[in-house]
């Protein structure tokens, strides 16, 4: 599991947590905090997706659907029933998890990866279409607005506000989610679950012959993965305060998240974080280049895929990688 | 007791219109080592897959310890005591050697610490302790075969199916591997079914033998007896000469 | 750092900047205006037109060629950022403009309603006047009406999505009355792109027709940039509508739709919304679209000398003719600049106050904001004329007071 987690994964999360605690004390403007908030939300999204895509090794391409489900579920319930977003985000995560398990069932029966990709992609398209056609409830492509931001919290006389424009509060919510999700997921993956997921990825038949109940483990992974993605979607909804089916479940979301995971490192625990950081921040830094921004952005992705084919997370333990490469030939023969 | 160990009854496995196994019946007795012989395409690996659950029989039954296991999943068959290795080894490449073995233990509910402790003993048994923390994908073929053996042992099997145990293994490593297998039988009383091309190895290991050809059982009996059979000789003679 | 301090620092910064500017010289005050719009992605073409319009207005203003309100007009610095058509990216862009470039006013979004719904939240948060350009969605105006105090700094530089609906409905009522079009079984059908724009138009027109005893036979939505309409057209053939309304913002969709409709020889009167405003459509489909009605001919260099003059001005500057989007963006910037000029300062409240008083005849029509902070449409304000393609050329046929030809 070393190549998946690196040498000191808990220490790495601690460092991230410390960095995030320091950020609000730096003289940063709202713009920077907003970019970092987006990075944190997308990092959680990418990490959740990476669980099935990289850790379990199923080519699932429809996780933006769970993002949309979590976002809309939380937004709709808080808007129509007046429930606090502090509660509805969990509901969004649970509903996304149920959707994940439901879509997991047909995928259990599909052995061919291209078919898994198509089925999950089609599922996302169905979710997008349903959201845009339930106009009475979601207002479809007109956009669902009126999403309440998180209720303000008062700590020792200071009231922290949330939602767009309240950069500090929004950053804090995203940072807590980021650290919490990664810590809990790391604990889960450092236990039997992680061992089993990786075994299924590396040799499904072998894992099954050792007594691993494939169906149950895969559904479990789907549920956890969808719940994480759904939670990130819910937090996104109560931050940006506007949802349209295309902006959350459209192909653009699919492509940018996949790019984050691939650039960061598919199947590496910290890969999606690096990918989300690099792509979210660079797409903003490149604004200085005006019209060439998207061109450079595309070039950047290509360059990173070339210099780090296993992702940014794969760059770190060099000695490890060399040994792997030396032995990769017999592995490919199997 | 021995009579109730493993029975394959009129087993047929067809892929599309092609019969890989046709009406195969056989029994394996507990505590013995049985060789499955036959030319390429005779259905040896399919028989393994059917017993371990990797393929569903088209017709017929498989009974293990008195229970009909024909429709059970590979994982529940593993929990009943059937373990296997693969002709083409399937190590969990990104896991270390010891973690590979821990998978089998963790799935039975052992904690990570317990699993690690117990796995170490199996890794030691197959002689891979020096490699225990290396990722499995750096192992040589012989080491991979041993790793698969350790993994299979960790499931606490009563029946162990070994597919091509010396296939692709460099010659000097073979005797060590064979002595391991012999110890399994002697120290752990594990019943072994082995598919193997190397006749020398088989004569050394097996008590009984079953000769398959074109998906059907041709001869069964003691190892020496089956090896002496005309049909078997015509196929394996070349091997023996080559080995000598 | 608490949010409160961030905001107060920001406010102090803006205030301080204002003081400095004021102190330097009373005659010479500077404003920075930012815009956000889709410069990449599917709507990049329109975004480019917006940028040209906005820049042209600023350029003329700074060169002493503007339509000033006072004798001491401000010097303007302008910059535009890309949104890729995504709300969260638009917010990134806007916050960059707010915090880095210290803009005094934001024009945005220049095109998308859903992006505007997110952006307008920044007006109260950052005490920033925001004027959106082309977005039409009524949801924006509804939001303002729901909480006018919160959105007192937000203004909508285009009419509401019901503007088209009312025009299309009133045109057909007129056409039925004078026998130009036969109402038949009173069935109407829609083929629209699956965007807020397409859907809002279909809903509004459908509602107005239903009130007159019509039935909506079909409402087909297609993804933006669709070019295969055979499934929708065969459904329409079965439904047999008397009036067909199509709404696309991508000209290629319009060309494909009109061509396939002709192949399928569908009966019924066809009215197209938006895509015929694009020169690309007329270049490719003028002949096959002969006789088609469309809305709205808000910009025509062929028929309107004022539009011609504007288009030529754009052509001289950028090498491509001006479109409705260029003209609308130009007007939006003029409205913004005149409000700031009139306010005589960068005080957000003062700018909003002057925006609300806007009554300005600009190249696309007379801009005057309604109670809901949206520019009003109609014959007295920004007209929404219905045109017909006659002999390969556009003619305005309704309303009669601006008509250039009779319907054929």
PDB file of N, CA and C in Angstrom, chain A residues 24-32 34-35 38 42 128-129 132-133 135 141-143 145 158 161 164-168 236 239-242 244 246-247 252-253 256 284-285 287-288 291 293-294, chain C residues 1-3 6-7 39-40 51 81-84 86-89 91-93 95-96 99-100 114 117-119 121-122 125-126 137 139-140 142-143 146 194-197 199-200 203 221 223:
ATOM      1  N   UNK A  24      -6.022  31.505   6.902  1.00  0.00           N
ATOM      2  CA  UNK A  24      -6.818  32.708   7.193  1.00  0.00           C
ATOM      3  C   UNK A  24      -6.023  33.806   7.884  1.00  0.00           C
ATOM      4  N   UNK A  25      -4.882  33.464   8.493  1.00  0.00           N
ATOM      5  CA  UNK A  25      -4.084  34.488   9.175  1.00  0.00           C
ATOM      6  C   UNK A  25      -3.117  35.196   8.229  1.00  0.00           C
ATOM      7  N   UNK A  26      -3.030  34.675   7.004  1.00  0.00           N
ATOM      8  CA  UNK A  26      -2.170  35.329   6.023  1.00  0.00           C
ATOM      9  C   UNK A  26      -2.932  36.502   5.416  1.00  0.00           C
ATOM     10  N   UNK A  27      -2.205  37.503   4.944  1.00  0.00           N
ATOM     11  CA  UNK A  27      -2.892  38.651   4.356  1.00  0.00           C
ATOM     12  C   UNK A  27      -3.403  38.314   2.953  1.00  0.00           C
ATOM     13  N   UNK A  28      -4.394  37.437   2.877  1.00  0.00           N
ATOM     14  CA  UNK A  28      -4.910  37.026   1.577  1.00  0.00           C
ATOM     15  C   UNK A  28      -6.243  37.721   1.330  1.00  0.00           C
ATOM     16  N   UNK A  29      -6.488  38.064   0.072  1.00  0.00           N
ATOM     17  CA  UNK A  29      -7.770  38.693  -0.214  1.00  0.00           C
ATOM     18  C   UNK A  29      -8.830  37.624  -0.496  1.00  0.00           C
ATOM     19  N   UNK A  30     -10.064  38.096  -0.632  1.00  0.00           N
ATOM     20  CA  UNK A  30     -11.191  37.178  -0.828  1.00  0.00           C
ATOM     21  C   UNK A  30     -11.034  36.316  -2.074  1.00  0.00           C
ATOM     22  N   UNK A  31     -10.389  36.912  -3.077  1.00  0.00           N
ATOM     23  CA  UNK A  31     -10.211  36.177  -4.330  1.00  0.00           C
ATOM     24  C   UNK A  31      -9.401  34.907  -4.097  1.00  0.00           C
ATOM     25  N   UNK A  32      -8.295  35.047  -3.369  1.00  0.00           N
ATOM     26  CA  UNK A  32      -7.444  33.891  -3.096  1.00  0.00           C
ATOM     27  C   UNK A  32      -8.200  32.872  -2.236  1.00  0.00           C
ATOM     28  N   UNK A  34     -11.344  32.422  -2.140  1.00  0.00           N
ATOM     29  CA  UNK A  34     -12.355  31.782  -2.996  1.00  0.00           C
ATOM     30  C   UNK A  34     -11.731  30.670  -3.839  1.00  0.00           C
ATOM     31  N   UNK A  35     -10.578  30.946  -4.424  1.00  0.00           N
ATOM     32  CA  UNK A  35      -9.896  29.938  -5.245  1.00  0.00           C
ATOM     33  C   UNK A  35      -9.544  28.735  -4.371  1.00  0.00           C
ATOM     34  N   UNK A  38     -12.643  26.696  -3.669  1.00  0.00           N
ATOM     35  CA  UNK A  38     -12.978  25.839  -4.815  1.00  0.00           C
ATOM     36  C   UNK A  38     -12.032  24.645  -4.873  1.00  0.00           C
ATOM     37  N   UNK A  42     -13.256  20.804  -4.785  1.00  0.00           N
ATOM     38  CA  UNK A  42     -12.960  19.895  -5.899  1.00  0.00           C
ATOM     39  C   UNK A  42     -11.983  18.790  -5.483  1.00  0.00           C
ATOM     40  N   UNK A 128     -28.568  14.269 -15.321  1.00  0.00           N
ATOM     41  CA  UNK A 128     -28.608  15.643 -15.823  1.00  0.00           C
ATOM     42  C   UNK A 128     -29.957  15.944 -16.480  1.00  0.00           C
ATOM     43  N   UNK A 129     -30.427  14.983 -17.294  1.00  0.00           N
ATOM     44  CA  UNK A 129     -31.701  15.190 -17.993  1.00  0.00           C
ATOM     45  C   UNK A 129     -32.868  15.256 -17.015  1.00  0.00           C
ATOM     46  N   UNK A 132     -32.883  18.535 -15.364  1.00  0.00           N
ATOM     47  CA  UNK A 132     -33.310  19.658 -16.197  1.00  0.00           C
ATOM     48  C   UNK A 132     -34.777  19.531 -16.607  1.00  0.00           C
ATOM     49  N   UNK A 133     -35.339  18.335 -16.486  1.00  0.00           N
ATOM     50  CA  UNK A 133     -36.753  18.201 -16.841  1.00  0.00           C
ATOM     51  C   UNK A 133     -37.712  18.318 -15.657  1.00  0.00           C
ATOM     52  N   UNK A 135     -38.739  20.554 -14.007  1.00  0.00           N
ATOM     53  CA  UNK A 135     -38.694  22.014 -13.957  1.00  0.00           C
ATOM     54  C   UNK A 135     -39.478  22.598 -12.798  1.00  0.00           C
ATOM     55  N   UNK A 141     -32.803  24.206 -16.490  1.00  0.00           N
ATOM     56  CA  UNK A 141     -31.649  25.015 -16.894  1.00  0.00           C
ATOM     57  C   UNK A 141     -31.824  26.488 -16.542  1.00  0.00           C
ATOM     58  N   UNK A 142     -33.014  26.874 -16.111  1.00  0.00           N
ATOM     59  CA  UNK A 142     -33.198  28.259 -15.669  1.00  0.00           C
ATOM     60  C   UNK A 142     -32.356  28.529 -14.435  1.00  0.00           C
ATOM     61  N   UNK A 143     -31.989  27.458 -13.769  1.00  0.00           N
ATOM     62  CA  UNK A 143     -31.121  27.622 -12.602  1.00  0.00           C
ATOM     63  C   UNK A 143     -31.919  27.595 -11.313  1.00  0.00           C
ATOM     64  N   UNK A 145     -32.189  28.797  -7.828  1.00  0.00           N
ATOM     65  CA  UNK A 145     -31.636  29.810  -6.928  1.00  0.00           C
ATOM     66  C   UNK A 145     -32.504  29.871  -5.684  1.00  0.00           C
ATOM     67  N   UNK A 158     -17.926  36.786  17.877  1.00  0.00           N
ATOM     68  CA  UNK A 158     -17.741  37.011  16.433  1.00  0.00           C
ATOM     69  C   UNK A 158     -18.696  36.091  15.686  1.00  0.00           C
ATOM     70  N   UNK A 161     -20.081  34.336   8.939  1.00  0.00           N
ATOM     71  CA  UNK A 161     -21.102  34.213   7.891  1.00  0.00           C
ATOM     72  C   UNK A 161     -20.587  33.276   6.804  1.00  0.00           C
ATOM     73  N   UNK A 164     -21.422  32.752  -0.744  1.00  0.00           N
ATOM     74  CA  UNK A 164     -20.642  33.579  -1.662  1.00  0.00           C
ATOM     75  C   UNK A 164     -20.320  34.931  -1.075  1.00  0.00           C
ATOM     76  N   UNK A 165     -19.083  35.353  -1.215  1.00  0.00           N
ATOM     77  CA  UNK A 165     -18.697  36.670  -0.743  1.00  0.00           C
ATOM     78  C   UNK A 165     -18.240  36.656   0.694  1.00  0.00           C
ATOM     79  N   UNK A 166     -18.677  35.629   1.459  1.00  0.00           N
ATOM     80  CA  UNK A 166     -18.181  35.484   2.826  1.00  0.00           C
ATOM     81  C   UNK A 166     -17.006  34.523   2.779  1.00  0.00           C
ATOM     82  N   UNK A 167     -15.896  35.065   2.361  1.00  0.00           N
ATOM     83  CA  UNK A 167     -14.781  34.206   1.980  1.00  0.00           C
ATOM     84  C   UNK A 167     -14.242  33.388   3.143  1.00  0.00           C
ATOM     85  N   UNK A 168     -14.119  34.013   4.297  1.00  0.00           N
ATOM     86  CA  UNK A 168     -13.503  33.287   5.405  1.00  0.00           C
ATOM     87  C   UNK A 168     -14.350  32.091   5.839  1.00  0.00           C
ATOM     88  N   UNK A 236     -20.692  22.650  -2.166  1.00  0.00           N
ATOM     89  CA  UNK A 236     -20.614  23.542  -3.336  1.00  0.00           C
ATOM     90  C   UNK A 236     -21.923  24.322  -3.499  1.00  0.00           C
ATOM     91  N   UNK A 239     -22.432  27.059  -1.173  1.00  0.00           N
ATOM     92  CA  UNK A 239     -21.432  28.107  -1.339  1.00  0.00           C
ATOM     93  C   UNK A 239     -21.770  28.976  -2.546  1.00  0.00           C
ATOM     94  N   UNK A 240     -21.913  28.330  -3.713  1.00  0.00           N
ATOM     95  CA  UNK A 240     -22.130  29.091  -4.949  1.00  0.00           C
ATOM     96  C   UNK A 240     -23.569  29.611  -5.035  1.00  0.00           C
ATOM     97  N   UNK A 241     -24.524  28.925  -4.386  1.00  0.00           N
ATOM     98  CA  UNK A 241     -25.919  29.351  -4.251  1.00  0.00           C
ATOM     99  C   UNK A 241     -26.712  29.360  -5.551  1.00  0.00           C
ATOM    100  N   UNK A 242     -26.189  28.750  -6.586  1.00  0.00           N
ATOM    101  CA  UNK A 242     -26.948  28.594  -7.824  1.00  0.00           C
ATOM    102  C   UNK A 242     -26.544  27.266  -8.434  1.00  0.00           C
ATOM    103  N   UNK A 244     -27.204  24.729 -11.908  1.00  0.00           N
ATOM    104  CA  UNK A 244     -27.906  24.343 -13.124  1.00  0.00           C
ATOM    105  C   UNK A 244     -27.446  22.932 -13.453  1.00  0.00           C
ATOM    106  N   UNK A 246     -26.470  21.590 -16.144  1.00  0.00           N
ATOM    107  CA  UNK A 246     -25.280  21.517 -16.983  1.00  0.00           C
ATOM    108  C   UNK A 246     -24.022  21.904 -16.212  1.00  0.00           C
ATOM    109  N   UNK A 247     -24.142  22.901 -15.321  1.00  0.00           N
ATOM    110  CA  UNK A 247     -22.905  23.323 -14.660  1.00  0.00           C
ATOM    111  C   UNK A 247     -22.430  22.302 -13.640  1.00  0.00           C
ATOM    112  N   UNK A 252     -18.420  19.272 -18.959  1.00  0.00           N
ATOM    113  CA  UNK A 252     -17.291  20.094 -18.513  1.00  0.00           C
ATOM    114  C   UNK A 252     -16.804  19.673 -17.139  1.00  0.00           C
ATOM    115  N   UNK A 253     -17.758  19.375 -16.259  1.00  0.00           N
ATOM    116  CA  UNK A 253     -17.418  18.961 -14.903  1.00  0.00           C
ATOM    117  C   UNK A 253     -16.666  17.635 -14.964  1.00  0.00           C
ATOM    118  N   UNK A 256     -13.052  18.287 -16.305  1.00  0.00           N
ATOM    119  CA  UNK A 256     -12.074  18.958 -15.440  1.00  0.00           C
ATOM    120  C   UNK A 256     -11.728  18.100 -14.234  1.00  0.00           C
ATOM    121  N   UNK A 284      -6.497  29.898 -12.717  1.00  0.00           N
ATOM    122  CA  UNK A 284      -6.649  31.293 -12.305  1.00  0.00           C
ATOM    123  C   UNK A 284      -5.379  32.103 -12.565  1.00  0.00           C
ATOM    124  N   UNK A 285      -4.218  31.495 -12.246  1.00  0.00           N
ATOM    125  CA  UNK A 285      -2.962  32.218 -12.479  1.00  0.00           C
ATOM    126  C   UNK A 285      -2.812  32.587 -13.951  1.00  0.00           C
ATOM    127  N   UNK A 287      -4.875  33.597 -15.897  1.00  0.00           N
ATOM    128  CA  UNK A 287      -5.661  34.752 -16.328  1.00  0.00           C
ATOM    129  C   UNK A 287      -4.763  35.895 -16.780  1.00  0.00           C
ATOM    130  N   UNK A 288      -3.531  35.927 -16.246  1.00  0.00           N
ATOM    131  CA  UNK A 288      -2.603  36.976 -16.652  1.00  0.00           C
ATOM    132  C   UNK A 288      -2.237  36.863 -18.126  1.00  0.00           C
ATOM    133  N   UNK A 291      -6.040  35.977 -23.537  1.00  0.00           N
ATOM    134  CA  UNK A 291      -6.643  35.078 -24.508  1.00  0.00           C
ATOM    135  C   UNK A 291      -5.950  33.726 -24.597  1.00  0.00           C
ATOM    136  N   UNK A 293      -5.094  31.909 -22.190  1.00  0.00           N
ATOM    137  CA  UNK A 293      -5.274  31.194 -20.939  1.00  0.00           C
ATOM    138  C   UNK A 293      -5.627  29.716 -21.139  1.00  0.00           C
ATOM    139  N   UNK A 294      -6.701  29.444 -21.885  1.00  0.00           N
ATOM    140  CA  UNK A 294      -7.148  28.064 -22.008  1.00  0.00           C
ATOM    141  C   UNK A 294      -6.154  27.227 -22.816  1.00  0.00           C
TER     142      UNK A 294
ATOM    143  N   UNK C   1      -8.325  36.075   9.956  1.00  0.00           N
ATOM    144  CA  UNK C   1      -8.977  37.351   9.666  1.00  0.00           C
ATOM    145  C   UNK C   1     -10.478  37.120   9.490  1.00  0.00           C
ATOM    146  N   UNK C   2     -11.273  37.840  10.221  1.00  0.00           N
ATOM    147  CA  UNK C   2     -12.705  37.619  10.092  1.00  0.00           C
ATOM    148  C   UNK C   2     -13.184  38.279   8.807  1.00  0.00           C
ATOM    149  N   UNK C   3     -14.336  37.826   8.401  1.00  0.00           N
ATOM    150  CA  UNK C   3     -14.895  38.340   7.174  1.00  0.00           C
ATOM    151  C   UNK C   3     -15.197  39.823   7.302  1.00  0.00           C
ATOM    152  N   UNK C   6     -12.197  41.824   6.634  1.00  0.00           N
ATOM    153  CA  UNK C   6     -11.894  41.814   5.202  1.00  0.00           C
ATOM    154  C   UNK C   6     -12.750  42.847   4.498  1.00  0.00           C
ATOM    155  N   UNK C   7     -14.027  42.804   4.880  1.00  0.00           N
ATOM    156  CA  UNK C   7     -14.955  43.686   4.197  1.00  0.00           C
ATOM    157  C   UNK C   7     -14.691  45.145   4.539  1.00  0.00           C
ATOM    158  N   UNK C  39     -15.518  34.069 -22.642  1.00  0.00           N
ATOM    159  CA  UNK C  39     -14.534  34.262 -23.711  1.00  0.00           C
ATOM    160  C   UNK C  39     -14.000  32.937 -24.235  1.00  0.00           C
ATOM    161  N   UNK C  40     -14.265  31.853 -23.503  1.00  0.00           N
ATOM    162  CA  UNK C  40     -13.941  30.515 -24.015  1.00  0.00           C
ATOM    163  C   UNK C  40     -15.199  29.678 -23.885  1.00  0.00           C
ATOM    164  N   UNK C  51     -16.979  41.766 -25.809  1.00  0.00           N
ATOM    165  CA  UNK C  51     -15.756  42.468 -25.461  1.00  0.00           C
ATOM    166  C   UNK C  51     -15.515  43.639 -26.411  1.00  0.00           C
ATOM    167  N   UNK C  81     -12.660  39.580 -17.907  1.00  0.00           N
ATOM    168  CA  UNK C  81     -12.173  38.238 -17.561  1.00  0.00           C
ATOM    169  C   UNK C  81     -13.131  37.184 -18.091  1.00  0.00           C
ATOM    170  N   UNK C  82     -12.580  35.979 -18.268  1.00  0.00           N
ATOM    171  CA  UNK C  82     -13.331  34.859 -18.841  1.00  0.00           C
ATOM    172  C   UNK C  82     -14.076  34.087 -17.757  1.00  0.00           C
ATOM    173  N   UNK C  83     -15.274  33.601 -18.104  1.00  0.00           N
ATOM    174  CA  UNK C  83     -16.055  32.773 -17.169  1.00  0.00           C
ATOM    175  C   UNK C  83     -16.161  31.326 -17.631  1.00  0.00           C
ATOM    176  N   UNK C  84     -15.800  31.057 -18.878  1.00  0.00           N
ATOM    177  CA  UNK C  84     -16.052  29.750 -19.512  1.00  0.00           C
ATOM    178  C   UNK C  84     -17.533  29.353 -19.411  1.00  0.00           C
ATOM    179  N   UNK C  86     -19.278  29.201 -16.720  1.00  0.00           N
ATOM    180  CA  UNK C  86     -19.539  28.460 -15.478  1.00  0.00           C
ATOM    181  C   UNK C  86     -19.670  29.427 -14.294  1.00  0.00           C
ATOM    182  N   UNK C  87     -20.682  29.219 -13.436  1.00  0.00           N
ATOM    183  CA  UNK C  87     -20.884  30.167 -12.340  1.00  0.00           C
ATOM    184  C   UNK C  87     -19.689  30.263 -11.397  1.00  0.00           C
ATOM    185  N   UNK C  88     -19.081  29.123 -11.036  1.00  0.00           N
ATOM    186  CA  UNK C  88     -18.010  29.227 -10.041  1.00  0.00           C
ATOM    187  C   UNK C  88     -16.768  29.897 -10.631  1.00  0.00           C
ATOM    188  N   UNK C  89     -16.570  29.709 -11.948  1.00  0.00           N
ATOM    189  CA  UNK C  89     -15.439  30.377 -12.600  1.00  0.00           C
ATOM    190  C   UNK C  89     -15.717  31.872 -12.711  1.00  0.00           C
ATOM    191  N   UNK C  91     -17.382  33.620 -10.645  1.00  0.00           N
ATOM    192  CA  UNK C  91     -17.165  34.227  -9.334  1.00  0.00           C
ATOM    193  C   UNK C  91     -15.665  34.407  -9.090  1.00  0.00           C
ATOM    194  N   UNK C  92     -14.882  33.419  -9.495  1.00  0.00           N
ATOM    195  CA  UNK C  92     -13.427  33.584  -9.401  1.00  0.00           C
ATOM    196  C   UNK C  92     -13.005  34.844 -10.142  1.00  0.00           C
ATOM    197  N   UNK C  93     -13.501  34.958 -11.380  1.00  0.00           N
ATOM    198  CA  UNK C  93     -13.109  36.085 -12.227  1.00  0.00           C
ATOM    199  C   UNK C  93     -13.532  37.401 -11.583  1.00  0.00           C
ATOM    200  N   UNK C  95     -14.208  38.049  -8.435  1.00  0.00           N
ATOM    201  CA  UNK C  95     -13.492  38.356  -7.196  1.00  0.00           C
ATOM    202  C   UNK C  95     -12.072  38.823  -7.483  1.00  0.00           C
ATOM    203  N   UNK C  96     -11.504  38.300  -8.554  1.00  0.00           N
ATOM    204  CA  UNK C  96     -10.187  38.785  -8.941  1.00  0.00           C
ATOM    205  C   UNK C  96     -10.259  40.264  -9.324  1.00  0.00           C
ATOM    206  N   UNK C  99     -10.899  42.288  -6.006  1.00  0.00           N
ATOM    207  CA  UNK C  99      -9.839  42.407  -5.009  1.00  0.00           C
ATOM    208  C   UNK C  99      -8.506  42.825  -5.624  1.00  0.00           C
ATOM    209  N   UNK C 100      -8.215  42.360  -6.833  1.00  0.00           N
ATOM    210  CA  UNK C 100      -6.930  42.700  -7.440  1.00  0.00           C
ATOM    211  C   UNK C 100      -6.988  44.018  -8.184  1.00  0.00           C
ATOM    212  N   UNK C 114     -27.734  32.110 -15.779  1.00  0.00           N
ATOM    213  CA  UNK C 114     -27.429  31.334 -14.570  1.00  0.00           C
ATOM    214  C   UNK C 114     -26.160  31.854 -13.906  1.00  0.00           C
ATOM    215  N   UNK C 117     -27.195  34.942 -11.977  1.00  0.00           N
ATOM    216  CA  UNK C 117     -27.871  34.617 -10.711  1.00  0.00           C
ATOM    217  C   UNK C 117     -26.855  34.423  -9.585  1.00  0.00           C
ATOM    218  N   UNK C 118     -25.683  33.882  -9.928  1.00  0.00           N
ATOM    219  CA  UNK C 118     -24.641  33.735  -8.907  1.00  0.00           C
ATOM    220  C   UNK C 118     -23.928  35.067  -8.665  1.00  0.00           C
ATOM    221  N   UNK C 119     -23.589  35.768  -9.756  1.00  0.00           N
ATOM    222  CA  UNK C 119     -22.810  37.007  -9.633  1.00  0.00           C
ATOM    223  C   UNK C 119     -23.529  38.077  -8.837  1.00  0.00           C
ATOM    224  N   UNK C 121     -25.095  37.997  -6.280  1.00  0.00           N
ATOM    225  CA  UNK C 121     -24.877  37.883  -4.838  1.00  0.00           C
ATOM    226  C   UNK C 121     -23.681  38.728  -4.380  1.00  0.00           C
ATOM    227  N   UNK C 122     -22.790  39.018  -5.321  1.00  0.00           N
ATOM    228  CA  UNK C 122     -21.587  39.763  -4.946  1.00  0.00           C
ATOM    229  C   UNK C 122     -21.882  41.242  -4.734  1.00  0.00           C
ATOM    230  N   UNK C 125     -22.508  41.841  -1.071  1.00  0.00           N
ATOM    231  CA  UNK C 125     -21.343  41.412  -0.299  1.00  0.00           C
ATOM    232  C   UNK C 125     -20.186  42.387  -0.415  1.00  0.00           C
ATOM    233  N   UNK C 126     -19.963  42.886  -1.624  1.00  0.00           N
ATOM    234  CA  UNK C 126     -18.797  43.744  -1.847  1.00  0.00           C
ATOM    235  C   UNK C 126     -19.186  45.197  -2.087  1.00  0.00           C
ATOM    236  N   UNK C 137     -33.152  36.097 -18.375  1.00  0.00           N
ATOM    237  CA  UNK C 137     -34.023  35.267 -17.539  1.00  0.00           C
ATOM    238  C   UNK C 137     -34.834  36.086 -16.534  1.00  0.00           C
ATOM    239  N   UNK C 139     -36.019  35.007 -13.948  1.00  0.00           N
ATOM    240  CA  UNK C 139     -35.660  34.598 -12.586  1.00  0.00           C
ATOM    241  C   UNK C 139     -34.807  35.662 -11.918  1.00  0.00           C
ATOM    242  N   UNK C 140     -33.996  36.360 -12.709  1.00  0.00           N
ATOM    243  CA  UNK C 140     -33.130  37.398 -12.152  1.00  0.00           C
ATOM    244  C   UNK C 140     -33.993  38.530 -11.600  1.00  0.00           C
ATOM    245  N   UNK C 142     -37.112  38.317 -10.790  1.00  0.00           N
ATOM    246  CA  UNK C 142     -37.900  37.796  -9.659  1.00  0.00           C
ATOM    247  C   UNK C 142     -37.091  37.894  -8.373  1.00  0.00           C
ATOM    248  N   UNK C 143     -35.812  37.599  -8.502  1.00  0.00           N
ATOM    249  CA  UNK C 143     -34.947  37.624  -7.326  1.00  0.00           C
ATOM    250  C   UNK C 143     -34.832  39.057  -6.794  1.00  0.00           C
ATOM    251  N   UNK C 146     -38.003  39.975  -5.063  1.00  0.00           N
ATOM    252  CA  UNK C 146     -38.164  39.296  -3.780  1.00  0.00           C
ATOM    253  C   UNK C 146     -37.411  40.021  -2.667  1.00  0.00           C
ATOM    254  N   UNK C 194     -31.869  23.394 -24.858  1.00  0.00           N
ATOM    255  CA  UNK C 194     -32.077  23.095 -23.445  1.00  0.00           C
ATOM    256  C   UNK C 194     -31.273  24.066 -22.578  1.00  0.00           C
ATOM    257  N   UNK C 195     -31.596  25.339 -22.687  1.00  0.00           N
ATOM    258  CA  UNK C 195     -30.935  26.343 -21.843  1.00  0.00           C
ATOM    259  C   UNK C 195     -32.032  27.180 -21.203  1.00  0.00           C
ATOM    260  N   UNK C 196     -31.652  27.967 -20.222  1.00  0.00           N
ATOM    261  CA  UNK C 196     -32.643  28.831 -19.597  1.00  0.00           C
ATOM    262  C   UNK C 196     -33.330  29.690 -20.642  1.00  0.00           C
ATOM    263  N   UNK C 197     -32.539  30.120 -21.622  1.00  0.00           N
ATOM    264  CA  UNK C 197     -33.062  31.015 -22.647  1.00  0.00           C
ATOM    265  C   UNK C 197     -34.147  30.326 -23.472  1.00  0.00           C
ATOM    266  N   UNK C 199     -35.839  27.540 -22.875  1.00  0.00           N
ATOM    267  CA  UNK C 199     -36.985  27.045 -22.113  1.00  0.00           C
ATOM    268  C   UNK C 199     -37.881  28.196 -21.649  1.00  0.00           C
ATOM    269  N   UNK C 200     -37.267  29.281 -21.177  1.00  0.00           N
ATOM    270  CA  UNK C 200     -38.067  30.405 -20.693  1.00  0.00           C
ATOM    271  C   UNK C 200     -38.931  30.963 -21.813  1.00  0.00           C
ATOM    272  N   UNK C 203     -41.830  28.549 -22.548  1.00  0.00           N
ATOM    273  CA  UNK C 203     -42.850  28.564 -21.500  1.00  0.00           C
ATOM    274  C   UNK C 203     -43.728  29.807 -21.587  1.00  0.00           C
ATOM    275  N   UNK C 221     -36.938  19.687 -26.333  1.00  0.00           N
ATOM    276  CA  UNK C 221     -35.697  20.375 -25.996  1.00  0.00           C
ATOM    277  C   UNK C 221     -34.522  19.562 -26.519  1.00  0.00           C
ATOM    278  N   UNK C 223     -30.020  19.518 -26.765  1.00  0.00           N
ATOM    279  CA  UNK C 223     -28.815  20.147 -26.211  1.00  0.00           C
ATOM    280  C   UNK C 223     -28.328  21.276 -27.125  1.00  0.00           C
TER     281      UNK C 223
END
